[in-house]
JSON list of C-alpha atoms and ligand atoms in Angstrom, two decimals:
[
{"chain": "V", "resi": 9, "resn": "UNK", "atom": "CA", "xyz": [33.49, -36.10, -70.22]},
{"chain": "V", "resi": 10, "resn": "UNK", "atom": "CA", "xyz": [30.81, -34.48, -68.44]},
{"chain": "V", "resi": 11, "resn": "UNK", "atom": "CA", "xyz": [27.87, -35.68, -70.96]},
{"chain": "V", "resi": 12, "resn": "UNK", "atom": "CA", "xyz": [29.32, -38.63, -70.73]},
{"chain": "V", "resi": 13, "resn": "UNK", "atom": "CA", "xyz": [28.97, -38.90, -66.87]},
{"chain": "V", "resi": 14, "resn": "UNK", "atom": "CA", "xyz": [25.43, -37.82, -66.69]},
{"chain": "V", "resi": 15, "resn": "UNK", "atom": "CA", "xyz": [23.64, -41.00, -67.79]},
{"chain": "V", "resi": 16, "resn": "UNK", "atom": "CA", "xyz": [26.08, -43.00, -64.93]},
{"chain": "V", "resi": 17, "resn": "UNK", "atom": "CA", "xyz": [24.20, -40.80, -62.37]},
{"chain": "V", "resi": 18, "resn": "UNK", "atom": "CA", "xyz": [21.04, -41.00, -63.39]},
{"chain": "V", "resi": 19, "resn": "UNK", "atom": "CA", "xyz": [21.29, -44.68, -63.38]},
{"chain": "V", "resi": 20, "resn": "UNK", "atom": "CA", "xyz": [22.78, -44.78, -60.22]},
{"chain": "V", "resi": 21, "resn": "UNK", "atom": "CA", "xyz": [20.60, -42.78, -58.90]},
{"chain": "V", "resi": 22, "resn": "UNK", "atom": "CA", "xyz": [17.50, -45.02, -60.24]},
{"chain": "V", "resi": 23, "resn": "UNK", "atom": "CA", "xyz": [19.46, -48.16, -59.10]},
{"chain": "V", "resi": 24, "resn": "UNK", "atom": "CA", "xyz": [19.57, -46.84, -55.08]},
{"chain": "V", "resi": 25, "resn": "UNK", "atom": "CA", "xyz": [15.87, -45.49, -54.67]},
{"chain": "V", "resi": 26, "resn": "UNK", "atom": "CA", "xyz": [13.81, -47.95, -54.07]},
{"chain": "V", "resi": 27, "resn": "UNK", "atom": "CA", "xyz": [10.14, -47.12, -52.73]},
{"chain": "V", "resi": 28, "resn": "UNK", "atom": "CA", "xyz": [8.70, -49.79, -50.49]},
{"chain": "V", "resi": 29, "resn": "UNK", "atom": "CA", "xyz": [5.13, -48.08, -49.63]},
{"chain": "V", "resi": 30, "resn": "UNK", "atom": "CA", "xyz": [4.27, -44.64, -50.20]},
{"chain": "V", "resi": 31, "resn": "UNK", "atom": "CA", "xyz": [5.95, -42.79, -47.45]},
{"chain": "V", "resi": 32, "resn": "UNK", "atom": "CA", "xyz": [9.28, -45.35, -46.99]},
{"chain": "V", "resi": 33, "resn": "UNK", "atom": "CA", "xyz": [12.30, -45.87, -49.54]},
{"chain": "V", "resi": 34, "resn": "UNK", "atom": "CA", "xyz": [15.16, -47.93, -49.17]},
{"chain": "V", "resi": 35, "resn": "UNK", "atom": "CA", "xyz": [18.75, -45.63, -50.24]},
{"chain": "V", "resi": 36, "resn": "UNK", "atom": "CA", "xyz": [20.82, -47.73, -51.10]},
{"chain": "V", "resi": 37, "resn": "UNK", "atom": "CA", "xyz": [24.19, -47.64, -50.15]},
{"chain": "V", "resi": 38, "resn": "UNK", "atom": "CA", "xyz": [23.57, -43.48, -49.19]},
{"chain": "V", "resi": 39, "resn": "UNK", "atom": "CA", "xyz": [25.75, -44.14, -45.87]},
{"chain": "V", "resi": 40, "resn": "UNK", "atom": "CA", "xyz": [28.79, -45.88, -47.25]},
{"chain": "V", "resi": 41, "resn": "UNK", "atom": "CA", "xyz": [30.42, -42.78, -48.75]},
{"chain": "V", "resi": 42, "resn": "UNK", "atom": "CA", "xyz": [30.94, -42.07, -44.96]},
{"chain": "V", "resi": 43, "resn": "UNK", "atom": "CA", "xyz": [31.25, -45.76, -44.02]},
{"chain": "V", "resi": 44, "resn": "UNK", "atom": "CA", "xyz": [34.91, -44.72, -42.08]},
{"chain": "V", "resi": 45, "resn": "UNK", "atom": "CA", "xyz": [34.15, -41.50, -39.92]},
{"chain": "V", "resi": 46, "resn": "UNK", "atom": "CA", "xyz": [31.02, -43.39, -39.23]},
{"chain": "V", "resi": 47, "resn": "UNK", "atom": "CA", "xyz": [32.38, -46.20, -37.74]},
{"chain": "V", "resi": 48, "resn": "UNK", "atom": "CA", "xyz": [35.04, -44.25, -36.08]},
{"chain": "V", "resi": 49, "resn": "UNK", "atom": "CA", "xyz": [32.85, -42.01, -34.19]},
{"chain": "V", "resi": 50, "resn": "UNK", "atom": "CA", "xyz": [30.68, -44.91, -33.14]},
{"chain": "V", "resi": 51, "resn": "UNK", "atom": "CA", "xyz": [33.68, -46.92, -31.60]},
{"chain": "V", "resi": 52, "resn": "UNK", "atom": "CA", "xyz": [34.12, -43.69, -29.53]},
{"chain": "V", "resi": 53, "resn": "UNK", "atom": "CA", "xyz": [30.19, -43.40, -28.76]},
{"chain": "V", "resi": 54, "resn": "UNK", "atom": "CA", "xyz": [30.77, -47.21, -27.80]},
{"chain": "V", "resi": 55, "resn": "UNK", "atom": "CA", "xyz": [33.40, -46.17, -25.18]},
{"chain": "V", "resi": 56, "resn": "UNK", "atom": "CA", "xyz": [31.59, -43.63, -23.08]},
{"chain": "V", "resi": 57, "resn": "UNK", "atom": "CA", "xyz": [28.00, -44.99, -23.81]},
{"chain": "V", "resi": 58, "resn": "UNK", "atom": "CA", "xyz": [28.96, -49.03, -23.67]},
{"chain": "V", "resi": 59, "resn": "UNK", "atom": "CA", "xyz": [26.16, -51.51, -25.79]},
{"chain": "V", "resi": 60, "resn": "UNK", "atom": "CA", "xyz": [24.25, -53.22, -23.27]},
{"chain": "V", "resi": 61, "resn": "UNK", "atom": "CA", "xyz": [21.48, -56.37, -23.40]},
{"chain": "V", "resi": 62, "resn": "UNK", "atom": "CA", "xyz": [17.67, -54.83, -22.72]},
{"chain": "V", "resi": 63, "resn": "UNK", "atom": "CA", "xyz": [15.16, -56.63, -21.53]},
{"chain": "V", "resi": 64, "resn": "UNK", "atom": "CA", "xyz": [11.37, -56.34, -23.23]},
{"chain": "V", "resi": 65, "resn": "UNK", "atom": "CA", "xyz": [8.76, -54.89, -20.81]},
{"chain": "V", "resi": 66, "resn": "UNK", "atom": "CA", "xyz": [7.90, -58.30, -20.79]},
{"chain": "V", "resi": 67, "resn": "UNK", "atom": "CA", "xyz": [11.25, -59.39, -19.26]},
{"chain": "V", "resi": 68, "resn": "UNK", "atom": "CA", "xyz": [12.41, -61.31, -22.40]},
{"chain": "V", "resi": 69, "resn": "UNK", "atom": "CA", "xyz": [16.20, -60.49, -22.86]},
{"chain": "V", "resi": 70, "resn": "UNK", "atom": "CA", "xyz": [16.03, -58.74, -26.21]},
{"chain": "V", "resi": 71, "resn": "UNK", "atom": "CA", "xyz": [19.70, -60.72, -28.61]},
{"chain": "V", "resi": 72, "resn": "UNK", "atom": "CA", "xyz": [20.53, -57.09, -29.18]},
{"chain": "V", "resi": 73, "resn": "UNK", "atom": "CA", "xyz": [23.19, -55.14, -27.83]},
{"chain": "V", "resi": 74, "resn": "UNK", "atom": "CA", "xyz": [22.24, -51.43, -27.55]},
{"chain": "V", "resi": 75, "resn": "UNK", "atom": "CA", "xyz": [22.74, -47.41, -26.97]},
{"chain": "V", "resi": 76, "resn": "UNK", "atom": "CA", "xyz": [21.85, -44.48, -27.89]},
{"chain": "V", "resi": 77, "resn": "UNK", "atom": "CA", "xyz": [23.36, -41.10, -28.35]},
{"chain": "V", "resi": 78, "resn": "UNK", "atom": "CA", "xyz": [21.78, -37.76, -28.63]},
{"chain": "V", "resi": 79, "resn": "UNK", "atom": "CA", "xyz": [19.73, -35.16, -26.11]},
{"chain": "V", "resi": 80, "resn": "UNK", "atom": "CA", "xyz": [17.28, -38.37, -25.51]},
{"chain": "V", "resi": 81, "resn": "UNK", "atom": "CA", "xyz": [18.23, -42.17, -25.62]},
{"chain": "V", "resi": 82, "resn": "UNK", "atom": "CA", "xyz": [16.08, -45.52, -25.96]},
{"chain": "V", "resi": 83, "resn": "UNK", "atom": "CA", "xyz": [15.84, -47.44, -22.98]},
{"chain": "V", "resi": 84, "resn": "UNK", "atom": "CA", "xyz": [13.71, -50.86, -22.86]},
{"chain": "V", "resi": 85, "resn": "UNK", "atom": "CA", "xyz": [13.42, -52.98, -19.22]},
{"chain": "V", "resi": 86, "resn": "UNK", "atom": "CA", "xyz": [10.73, -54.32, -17.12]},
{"chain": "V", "resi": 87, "resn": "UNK", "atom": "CA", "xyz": [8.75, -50.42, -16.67]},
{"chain": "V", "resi": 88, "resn": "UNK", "atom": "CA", "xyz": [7.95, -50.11, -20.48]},
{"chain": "V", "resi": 89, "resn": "UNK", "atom": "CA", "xyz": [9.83, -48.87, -23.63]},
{"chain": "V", "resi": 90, "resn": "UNK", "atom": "CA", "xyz": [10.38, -44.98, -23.17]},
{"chain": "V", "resi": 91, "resn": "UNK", "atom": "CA", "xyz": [13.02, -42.25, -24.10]},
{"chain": "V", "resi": 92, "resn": "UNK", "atom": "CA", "xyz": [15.35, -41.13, -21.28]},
{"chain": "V", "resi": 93, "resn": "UNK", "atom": "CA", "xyz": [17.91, -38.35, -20.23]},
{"chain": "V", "resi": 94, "resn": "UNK", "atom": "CA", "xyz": [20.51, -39.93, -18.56]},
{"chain": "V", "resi": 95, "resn": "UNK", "atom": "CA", "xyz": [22.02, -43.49, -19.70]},
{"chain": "V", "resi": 96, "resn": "UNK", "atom": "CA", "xyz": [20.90, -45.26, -16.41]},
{"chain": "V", "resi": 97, "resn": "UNK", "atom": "CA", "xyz": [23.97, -47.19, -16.95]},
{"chain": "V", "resi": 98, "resn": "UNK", "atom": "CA", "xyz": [26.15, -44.28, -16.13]},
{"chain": "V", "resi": 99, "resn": "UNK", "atom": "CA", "xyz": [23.76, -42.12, -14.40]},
{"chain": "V", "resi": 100, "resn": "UNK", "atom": "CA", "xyz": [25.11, -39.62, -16.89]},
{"chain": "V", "resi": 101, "resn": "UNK", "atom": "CA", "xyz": [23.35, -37.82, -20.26]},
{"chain": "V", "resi": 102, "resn": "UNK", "atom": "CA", "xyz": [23.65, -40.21, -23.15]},
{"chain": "V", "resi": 103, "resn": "UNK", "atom": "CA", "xyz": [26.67, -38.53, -25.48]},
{"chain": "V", "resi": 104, "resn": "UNK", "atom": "CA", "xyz": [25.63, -35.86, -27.89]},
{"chain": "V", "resi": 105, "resn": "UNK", "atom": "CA", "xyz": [24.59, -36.26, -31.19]},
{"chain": "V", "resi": 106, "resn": "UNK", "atom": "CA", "xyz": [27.77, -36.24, -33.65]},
{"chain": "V", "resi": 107, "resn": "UNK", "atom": "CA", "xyz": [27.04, -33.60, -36.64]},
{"chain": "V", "resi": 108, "resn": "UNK", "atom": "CA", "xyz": [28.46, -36.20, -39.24]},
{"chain": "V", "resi": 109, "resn": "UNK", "atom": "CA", "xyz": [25.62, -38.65, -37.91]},
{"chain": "V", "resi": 110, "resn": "UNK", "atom": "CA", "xyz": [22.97, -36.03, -37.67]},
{"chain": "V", "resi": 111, "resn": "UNK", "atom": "CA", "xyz": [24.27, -34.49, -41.03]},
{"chain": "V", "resi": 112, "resn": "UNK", "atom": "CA", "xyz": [23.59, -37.84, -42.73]},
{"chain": "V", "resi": 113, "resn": "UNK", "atom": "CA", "xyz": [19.81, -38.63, -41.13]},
{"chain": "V", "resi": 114, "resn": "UNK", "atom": "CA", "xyz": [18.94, -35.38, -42.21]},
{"chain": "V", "resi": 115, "resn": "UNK", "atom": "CA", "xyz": [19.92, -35.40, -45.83]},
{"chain": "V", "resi": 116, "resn": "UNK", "atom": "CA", "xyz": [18.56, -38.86, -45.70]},
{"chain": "V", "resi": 117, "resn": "UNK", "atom": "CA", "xyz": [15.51, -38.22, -44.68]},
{"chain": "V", "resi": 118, "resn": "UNK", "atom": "CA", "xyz": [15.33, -35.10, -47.66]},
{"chain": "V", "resi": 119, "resn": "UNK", "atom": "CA", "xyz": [16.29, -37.15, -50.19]},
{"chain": "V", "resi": 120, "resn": "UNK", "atom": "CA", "xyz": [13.12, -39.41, -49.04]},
{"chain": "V", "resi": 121, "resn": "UNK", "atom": "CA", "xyz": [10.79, -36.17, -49.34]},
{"chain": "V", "resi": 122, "resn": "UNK", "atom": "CA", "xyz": [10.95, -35.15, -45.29]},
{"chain": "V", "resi": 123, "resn": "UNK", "atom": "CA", "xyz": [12.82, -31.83, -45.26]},
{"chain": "V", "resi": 124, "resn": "UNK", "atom": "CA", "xyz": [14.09, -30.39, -41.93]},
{"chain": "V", "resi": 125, "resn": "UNK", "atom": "CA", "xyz": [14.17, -33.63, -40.34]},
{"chain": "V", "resi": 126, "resn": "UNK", "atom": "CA", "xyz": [16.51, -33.04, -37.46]},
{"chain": "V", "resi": 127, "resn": "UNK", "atom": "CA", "xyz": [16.98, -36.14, -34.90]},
{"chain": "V", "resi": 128, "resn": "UNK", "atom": "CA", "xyz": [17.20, -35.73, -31.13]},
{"chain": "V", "resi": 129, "resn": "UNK", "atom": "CA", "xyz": [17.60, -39.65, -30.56]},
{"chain": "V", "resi": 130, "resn": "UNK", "atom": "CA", "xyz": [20.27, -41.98, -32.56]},
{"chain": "V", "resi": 131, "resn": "UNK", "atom": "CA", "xyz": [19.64, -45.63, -31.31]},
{"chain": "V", "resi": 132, "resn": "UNK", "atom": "CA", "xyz": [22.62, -47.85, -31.80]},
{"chain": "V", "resi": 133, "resn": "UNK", "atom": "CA", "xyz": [22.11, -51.64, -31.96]},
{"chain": "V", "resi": 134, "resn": "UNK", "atom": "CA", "xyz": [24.77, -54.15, -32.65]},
{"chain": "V", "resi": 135, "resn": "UNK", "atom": "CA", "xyz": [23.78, -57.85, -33.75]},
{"chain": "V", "resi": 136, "resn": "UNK", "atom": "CA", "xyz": [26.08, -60.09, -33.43]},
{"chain": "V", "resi": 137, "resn": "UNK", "atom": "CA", "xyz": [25.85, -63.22, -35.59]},
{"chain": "V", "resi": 138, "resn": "UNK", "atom": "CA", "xyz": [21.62, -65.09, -34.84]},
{"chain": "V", "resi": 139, "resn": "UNK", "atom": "CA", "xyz": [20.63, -61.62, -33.66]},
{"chain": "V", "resi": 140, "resn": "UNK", "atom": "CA", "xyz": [17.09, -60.54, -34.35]},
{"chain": "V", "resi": 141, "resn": "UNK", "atom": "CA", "xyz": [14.42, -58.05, -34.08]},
{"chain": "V", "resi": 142, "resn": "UNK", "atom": "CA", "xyz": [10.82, -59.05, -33.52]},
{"chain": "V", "resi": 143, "resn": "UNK", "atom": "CA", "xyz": [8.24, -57.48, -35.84]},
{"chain": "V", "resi": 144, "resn": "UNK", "atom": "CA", "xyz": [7.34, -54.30, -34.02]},
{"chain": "V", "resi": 145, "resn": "UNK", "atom": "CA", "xyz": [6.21, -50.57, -35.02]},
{"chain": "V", "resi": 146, "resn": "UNK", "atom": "CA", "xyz": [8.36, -48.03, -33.49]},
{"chain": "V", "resi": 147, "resn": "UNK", "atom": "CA", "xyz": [5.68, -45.75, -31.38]},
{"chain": "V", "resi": 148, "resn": "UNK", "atom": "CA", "xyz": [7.57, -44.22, -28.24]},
{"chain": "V", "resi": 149, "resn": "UNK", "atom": "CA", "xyz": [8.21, -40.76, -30.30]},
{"chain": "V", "resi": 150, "resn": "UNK", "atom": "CA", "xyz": [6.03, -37.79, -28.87]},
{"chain": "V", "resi": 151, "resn": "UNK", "atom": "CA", "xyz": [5.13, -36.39, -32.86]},
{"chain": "V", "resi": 152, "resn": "UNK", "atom": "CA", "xyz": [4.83, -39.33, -35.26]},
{"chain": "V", "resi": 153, "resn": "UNK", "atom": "CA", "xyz": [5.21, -36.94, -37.94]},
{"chain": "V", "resi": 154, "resn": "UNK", "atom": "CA", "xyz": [8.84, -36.75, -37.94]},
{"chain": "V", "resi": 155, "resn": "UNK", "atom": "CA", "xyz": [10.43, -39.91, -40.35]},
{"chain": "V", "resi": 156, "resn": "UNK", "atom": "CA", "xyz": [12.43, -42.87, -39.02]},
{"chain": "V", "resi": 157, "resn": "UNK", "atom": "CA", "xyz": [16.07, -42.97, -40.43]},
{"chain": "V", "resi": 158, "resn": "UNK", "atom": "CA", "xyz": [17.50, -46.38, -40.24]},
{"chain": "V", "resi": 159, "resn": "UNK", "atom": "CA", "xyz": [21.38, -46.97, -41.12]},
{"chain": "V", "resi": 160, "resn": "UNK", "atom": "CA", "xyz": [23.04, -50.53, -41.49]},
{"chain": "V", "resi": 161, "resn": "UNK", "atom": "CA", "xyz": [26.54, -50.88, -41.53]},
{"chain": "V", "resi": 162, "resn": "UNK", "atom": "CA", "xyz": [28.61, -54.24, -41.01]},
{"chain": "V", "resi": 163, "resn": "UNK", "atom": "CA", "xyz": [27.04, -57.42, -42.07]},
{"chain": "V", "resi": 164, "resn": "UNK", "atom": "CA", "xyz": [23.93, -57.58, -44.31]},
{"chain": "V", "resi": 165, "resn": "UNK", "atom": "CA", "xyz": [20.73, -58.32, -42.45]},
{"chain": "V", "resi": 166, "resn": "UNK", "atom": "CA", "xyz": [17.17, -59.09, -44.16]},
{"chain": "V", "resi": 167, "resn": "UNK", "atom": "CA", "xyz": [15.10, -56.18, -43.10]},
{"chain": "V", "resi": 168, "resn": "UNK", "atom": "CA", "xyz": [11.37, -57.37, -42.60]},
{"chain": "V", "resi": 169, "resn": "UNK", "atom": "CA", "xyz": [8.57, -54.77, -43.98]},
{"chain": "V", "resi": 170, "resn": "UNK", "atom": "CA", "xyz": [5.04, -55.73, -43.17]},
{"chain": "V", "resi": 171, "resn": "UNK", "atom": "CA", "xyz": [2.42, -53.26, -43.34]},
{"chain": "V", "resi": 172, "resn": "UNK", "atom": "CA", "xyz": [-0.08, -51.16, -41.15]},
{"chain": "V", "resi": 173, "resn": "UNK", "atom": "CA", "xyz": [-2.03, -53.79, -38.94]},
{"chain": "V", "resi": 174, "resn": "UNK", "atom": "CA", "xyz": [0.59, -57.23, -37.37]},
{"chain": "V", "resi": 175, "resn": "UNK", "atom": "CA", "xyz": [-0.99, -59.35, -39.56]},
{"chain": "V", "resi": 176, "resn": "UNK", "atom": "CA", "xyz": [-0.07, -57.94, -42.73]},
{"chain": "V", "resi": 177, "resn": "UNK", "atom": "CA", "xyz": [2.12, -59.41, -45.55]},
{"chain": "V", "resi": 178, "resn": "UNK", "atom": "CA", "xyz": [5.70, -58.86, -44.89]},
{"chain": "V", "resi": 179, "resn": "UNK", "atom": "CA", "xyz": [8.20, -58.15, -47.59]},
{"chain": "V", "resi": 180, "resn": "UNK", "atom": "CA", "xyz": [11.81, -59.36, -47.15]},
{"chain": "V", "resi": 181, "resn": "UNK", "atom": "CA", "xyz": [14.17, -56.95, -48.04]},
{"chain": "V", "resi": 182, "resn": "UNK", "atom": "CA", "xyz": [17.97, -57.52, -47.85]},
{"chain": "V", "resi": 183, "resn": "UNK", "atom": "CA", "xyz": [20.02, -54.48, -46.54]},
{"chain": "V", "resi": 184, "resn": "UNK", "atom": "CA", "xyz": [24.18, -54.30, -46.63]},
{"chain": "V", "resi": 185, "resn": "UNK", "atom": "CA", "xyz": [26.29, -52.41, -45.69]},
{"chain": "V", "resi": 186, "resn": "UNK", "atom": "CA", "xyz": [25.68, -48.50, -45.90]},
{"chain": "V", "resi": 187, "resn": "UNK", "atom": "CA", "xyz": [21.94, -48.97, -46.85]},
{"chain": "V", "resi": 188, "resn": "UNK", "atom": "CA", "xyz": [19.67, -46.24, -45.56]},
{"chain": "V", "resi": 189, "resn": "UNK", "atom": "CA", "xyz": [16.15, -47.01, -45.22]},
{"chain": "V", "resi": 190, "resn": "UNK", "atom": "CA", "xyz": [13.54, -44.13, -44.23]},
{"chain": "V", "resi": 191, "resn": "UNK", "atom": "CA", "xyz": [9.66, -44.30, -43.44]},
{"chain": "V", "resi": 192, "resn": "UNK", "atom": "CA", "xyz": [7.30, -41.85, -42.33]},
{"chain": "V", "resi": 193, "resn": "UNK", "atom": "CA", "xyz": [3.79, -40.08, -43.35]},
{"chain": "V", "resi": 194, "resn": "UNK", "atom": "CA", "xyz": [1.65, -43.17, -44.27]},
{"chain": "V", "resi": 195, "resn": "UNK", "atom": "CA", "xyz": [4.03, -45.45, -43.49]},
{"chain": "V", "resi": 196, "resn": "UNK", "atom": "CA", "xyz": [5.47, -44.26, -40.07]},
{"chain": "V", "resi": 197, "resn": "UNK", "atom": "CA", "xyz": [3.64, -46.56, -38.18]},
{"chain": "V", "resi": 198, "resn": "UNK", "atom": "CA", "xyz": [4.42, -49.97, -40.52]},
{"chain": "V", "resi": 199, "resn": "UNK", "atom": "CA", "xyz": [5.21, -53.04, -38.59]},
{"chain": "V", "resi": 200, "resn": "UNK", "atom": "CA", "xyz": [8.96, -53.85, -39.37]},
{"chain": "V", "resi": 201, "resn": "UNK", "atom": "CA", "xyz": [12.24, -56.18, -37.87]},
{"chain": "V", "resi": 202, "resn": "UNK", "atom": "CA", "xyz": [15.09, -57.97, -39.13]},
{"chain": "V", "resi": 203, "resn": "UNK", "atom": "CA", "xyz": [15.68, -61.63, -39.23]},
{"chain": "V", "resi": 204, "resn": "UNK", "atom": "CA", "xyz": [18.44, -63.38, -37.48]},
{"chain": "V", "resi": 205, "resn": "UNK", "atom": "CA", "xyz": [22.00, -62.11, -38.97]},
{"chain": "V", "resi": 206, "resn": "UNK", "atom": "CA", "xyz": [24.36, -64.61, -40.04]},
{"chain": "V", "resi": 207, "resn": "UNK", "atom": "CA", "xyz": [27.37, -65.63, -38.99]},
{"chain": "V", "resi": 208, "resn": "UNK", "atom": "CA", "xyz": [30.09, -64.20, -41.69]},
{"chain": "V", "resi": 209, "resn": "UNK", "atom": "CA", "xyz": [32.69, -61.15, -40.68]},
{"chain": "V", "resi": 210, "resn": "UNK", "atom": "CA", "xyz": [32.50, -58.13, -42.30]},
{"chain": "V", "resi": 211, "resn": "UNK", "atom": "CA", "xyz": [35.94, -56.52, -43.33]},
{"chain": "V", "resi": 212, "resn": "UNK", "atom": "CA", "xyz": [35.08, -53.12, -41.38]},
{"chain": "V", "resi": 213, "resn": "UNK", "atom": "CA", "xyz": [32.99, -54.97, -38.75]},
{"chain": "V", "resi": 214, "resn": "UNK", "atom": "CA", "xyz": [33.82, -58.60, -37.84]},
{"chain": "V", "resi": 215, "resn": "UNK", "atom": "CA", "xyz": [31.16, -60.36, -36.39]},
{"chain": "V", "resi": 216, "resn": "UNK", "atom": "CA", "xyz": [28.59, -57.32, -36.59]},
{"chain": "V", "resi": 217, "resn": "UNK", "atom": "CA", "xyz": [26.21, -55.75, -38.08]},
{"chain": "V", "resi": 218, "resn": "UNK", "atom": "CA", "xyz": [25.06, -52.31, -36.35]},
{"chain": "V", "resi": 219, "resn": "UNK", "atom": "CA", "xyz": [21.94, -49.85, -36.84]},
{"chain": "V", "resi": 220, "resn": "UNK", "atom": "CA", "xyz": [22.03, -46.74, -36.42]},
{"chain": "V", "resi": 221, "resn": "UNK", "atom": "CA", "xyz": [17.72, -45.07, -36.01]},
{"chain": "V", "resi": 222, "resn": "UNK", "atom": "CA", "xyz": [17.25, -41.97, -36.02]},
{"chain": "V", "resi": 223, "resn": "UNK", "atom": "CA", "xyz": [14.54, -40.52, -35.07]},
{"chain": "V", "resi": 224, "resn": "UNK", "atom": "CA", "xyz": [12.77, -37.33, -33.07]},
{"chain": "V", "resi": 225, "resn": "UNK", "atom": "CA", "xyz": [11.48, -38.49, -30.10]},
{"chain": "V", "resi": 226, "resn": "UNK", "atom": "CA", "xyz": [10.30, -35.33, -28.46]},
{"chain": "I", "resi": 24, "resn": "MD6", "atom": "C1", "xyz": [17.31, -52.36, -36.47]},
{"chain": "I", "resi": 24, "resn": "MD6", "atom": "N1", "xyz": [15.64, -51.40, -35.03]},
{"chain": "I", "resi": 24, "resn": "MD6", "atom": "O1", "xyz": [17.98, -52.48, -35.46]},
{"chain": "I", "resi": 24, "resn": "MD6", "atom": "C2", "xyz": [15.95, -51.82, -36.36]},
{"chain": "I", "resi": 24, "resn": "MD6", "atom": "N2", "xyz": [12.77, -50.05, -33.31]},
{"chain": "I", "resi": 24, "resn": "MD6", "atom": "O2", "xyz": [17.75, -52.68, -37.60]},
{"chain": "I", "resi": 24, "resn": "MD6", "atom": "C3", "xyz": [14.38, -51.08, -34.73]},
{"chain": "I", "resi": 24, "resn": "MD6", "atom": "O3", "xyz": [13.54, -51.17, -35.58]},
{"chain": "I", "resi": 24, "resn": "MD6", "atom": "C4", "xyz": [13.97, -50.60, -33.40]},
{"chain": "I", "resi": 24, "resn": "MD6", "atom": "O4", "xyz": [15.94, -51.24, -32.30]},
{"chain": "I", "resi": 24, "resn": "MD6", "atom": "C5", "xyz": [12.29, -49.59, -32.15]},
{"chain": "I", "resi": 24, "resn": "MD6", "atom": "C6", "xyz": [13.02, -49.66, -30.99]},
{"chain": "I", "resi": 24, "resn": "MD6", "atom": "C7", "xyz": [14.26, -50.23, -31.05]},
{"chain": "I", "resi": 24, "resn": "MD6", "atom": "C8", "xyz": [14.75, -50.71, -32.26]},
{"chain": "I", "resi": 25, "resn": "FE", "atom": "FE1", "xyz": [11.85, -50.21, -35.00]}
]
């Protein structure tokens, strides 16, 4: 039985690494072995650390709903994009980092060829169904040496992956539920977003689809 099982693996393990620039790799389905505790531990993050609509430095509402947890959270309104403290919602610190979340970034991020990543910063953003995110490169971290871990869970979204400079090509890349995607060396700085999500209802979810980024800010 056990010879048997061996090719399975290896195939599955082919089947859910997929490189998409040297330096980023799309796991898939690496979260969904977890998909339950996850979920529960983020509807509790949700009730002392509610989602909330940003606005862009700009003063554009941004269509998603967001948090963070962790020693740092991600906090977007008219002063800039920076990492904060305190959830100025609450005027207290953002909740800690669960170990099952920062368990799964970091083995995440190994299996990508980053050891000893170790997150300080988990954003959470729900889309609801027409929810988007702008093409954007994420560059409010203090050392861009440390990866990006990205988590989807809930509805499937189409992940856009561009390249180095706005203009670039972008690849569409469908992600569902429990997909992992991590970037960083070379690519750490790639222009990325997701296209509108749409309307369906996910049998762990509903109307949802939520990321979970991880990343070191500081
Ligand atoms: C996502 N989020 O929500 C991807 N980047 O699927 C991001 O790429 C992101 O939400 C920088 C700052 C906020 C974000
Ligand atoms: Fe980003």
């Amino acid at each position: 039985m056990k010879d048997a099982a061996q090719p399975l693996d290896l195939f599955a393990d082919t089947l859910s690494h997929l490189p998409l620039d040297e330096g980023a790799v799309l796991l898939g389905g690496f979260a969904q072995p977890f998909e339950r505790p996850l979920l529960d531990i983020l509807g509790q993050i949700l009730e002392s650390a509610p989602l909330r609509s940003m606005t862009t430095p700009g003063g554009r509402p941004m269509s998603v709903a967001t948090t963070s947890c962790g020693s740092v959270g991600w906090v977007s309104d008219q002063q800039g994009y920076r990492y904060t403290l305190v959830d100025p919602d609450s005027g207290h610190p953002w909740p800690g980092m669960p170990p099952l979340f920062q368990e799964l970034a970091t083995q995440a991020a190994q299996r990508a060829g980053f050891p000893d990543f170790q997150p300080d910063a988990c954003l959470i953003n729900h889309y609801a169904p027409s929810a988007r995110m702008s093409l954007h490169q994420d560059r409010d971290e203090h050392n861009l040496s440390h990866p990006i871990v990205s988590v989807s869970l809930g509805l499937p979204g189409v992940f856009l992956w561009g390249g180095q400079r706005r203009c670039d090509r972008v690849r569409r890349v469908p992600l569902v539920h429990g997909d992992v995607v991590v970037w960083g060396g070379p690519a750490r700085l790639t222009f990325h977003g997701v296209l509108p999500v749409v309307e369906d209802i996910h049998p762990l979810t509903g109307r949802a689809r939520y990321n979970l980024t991880f990343r070191r800010a500081r």
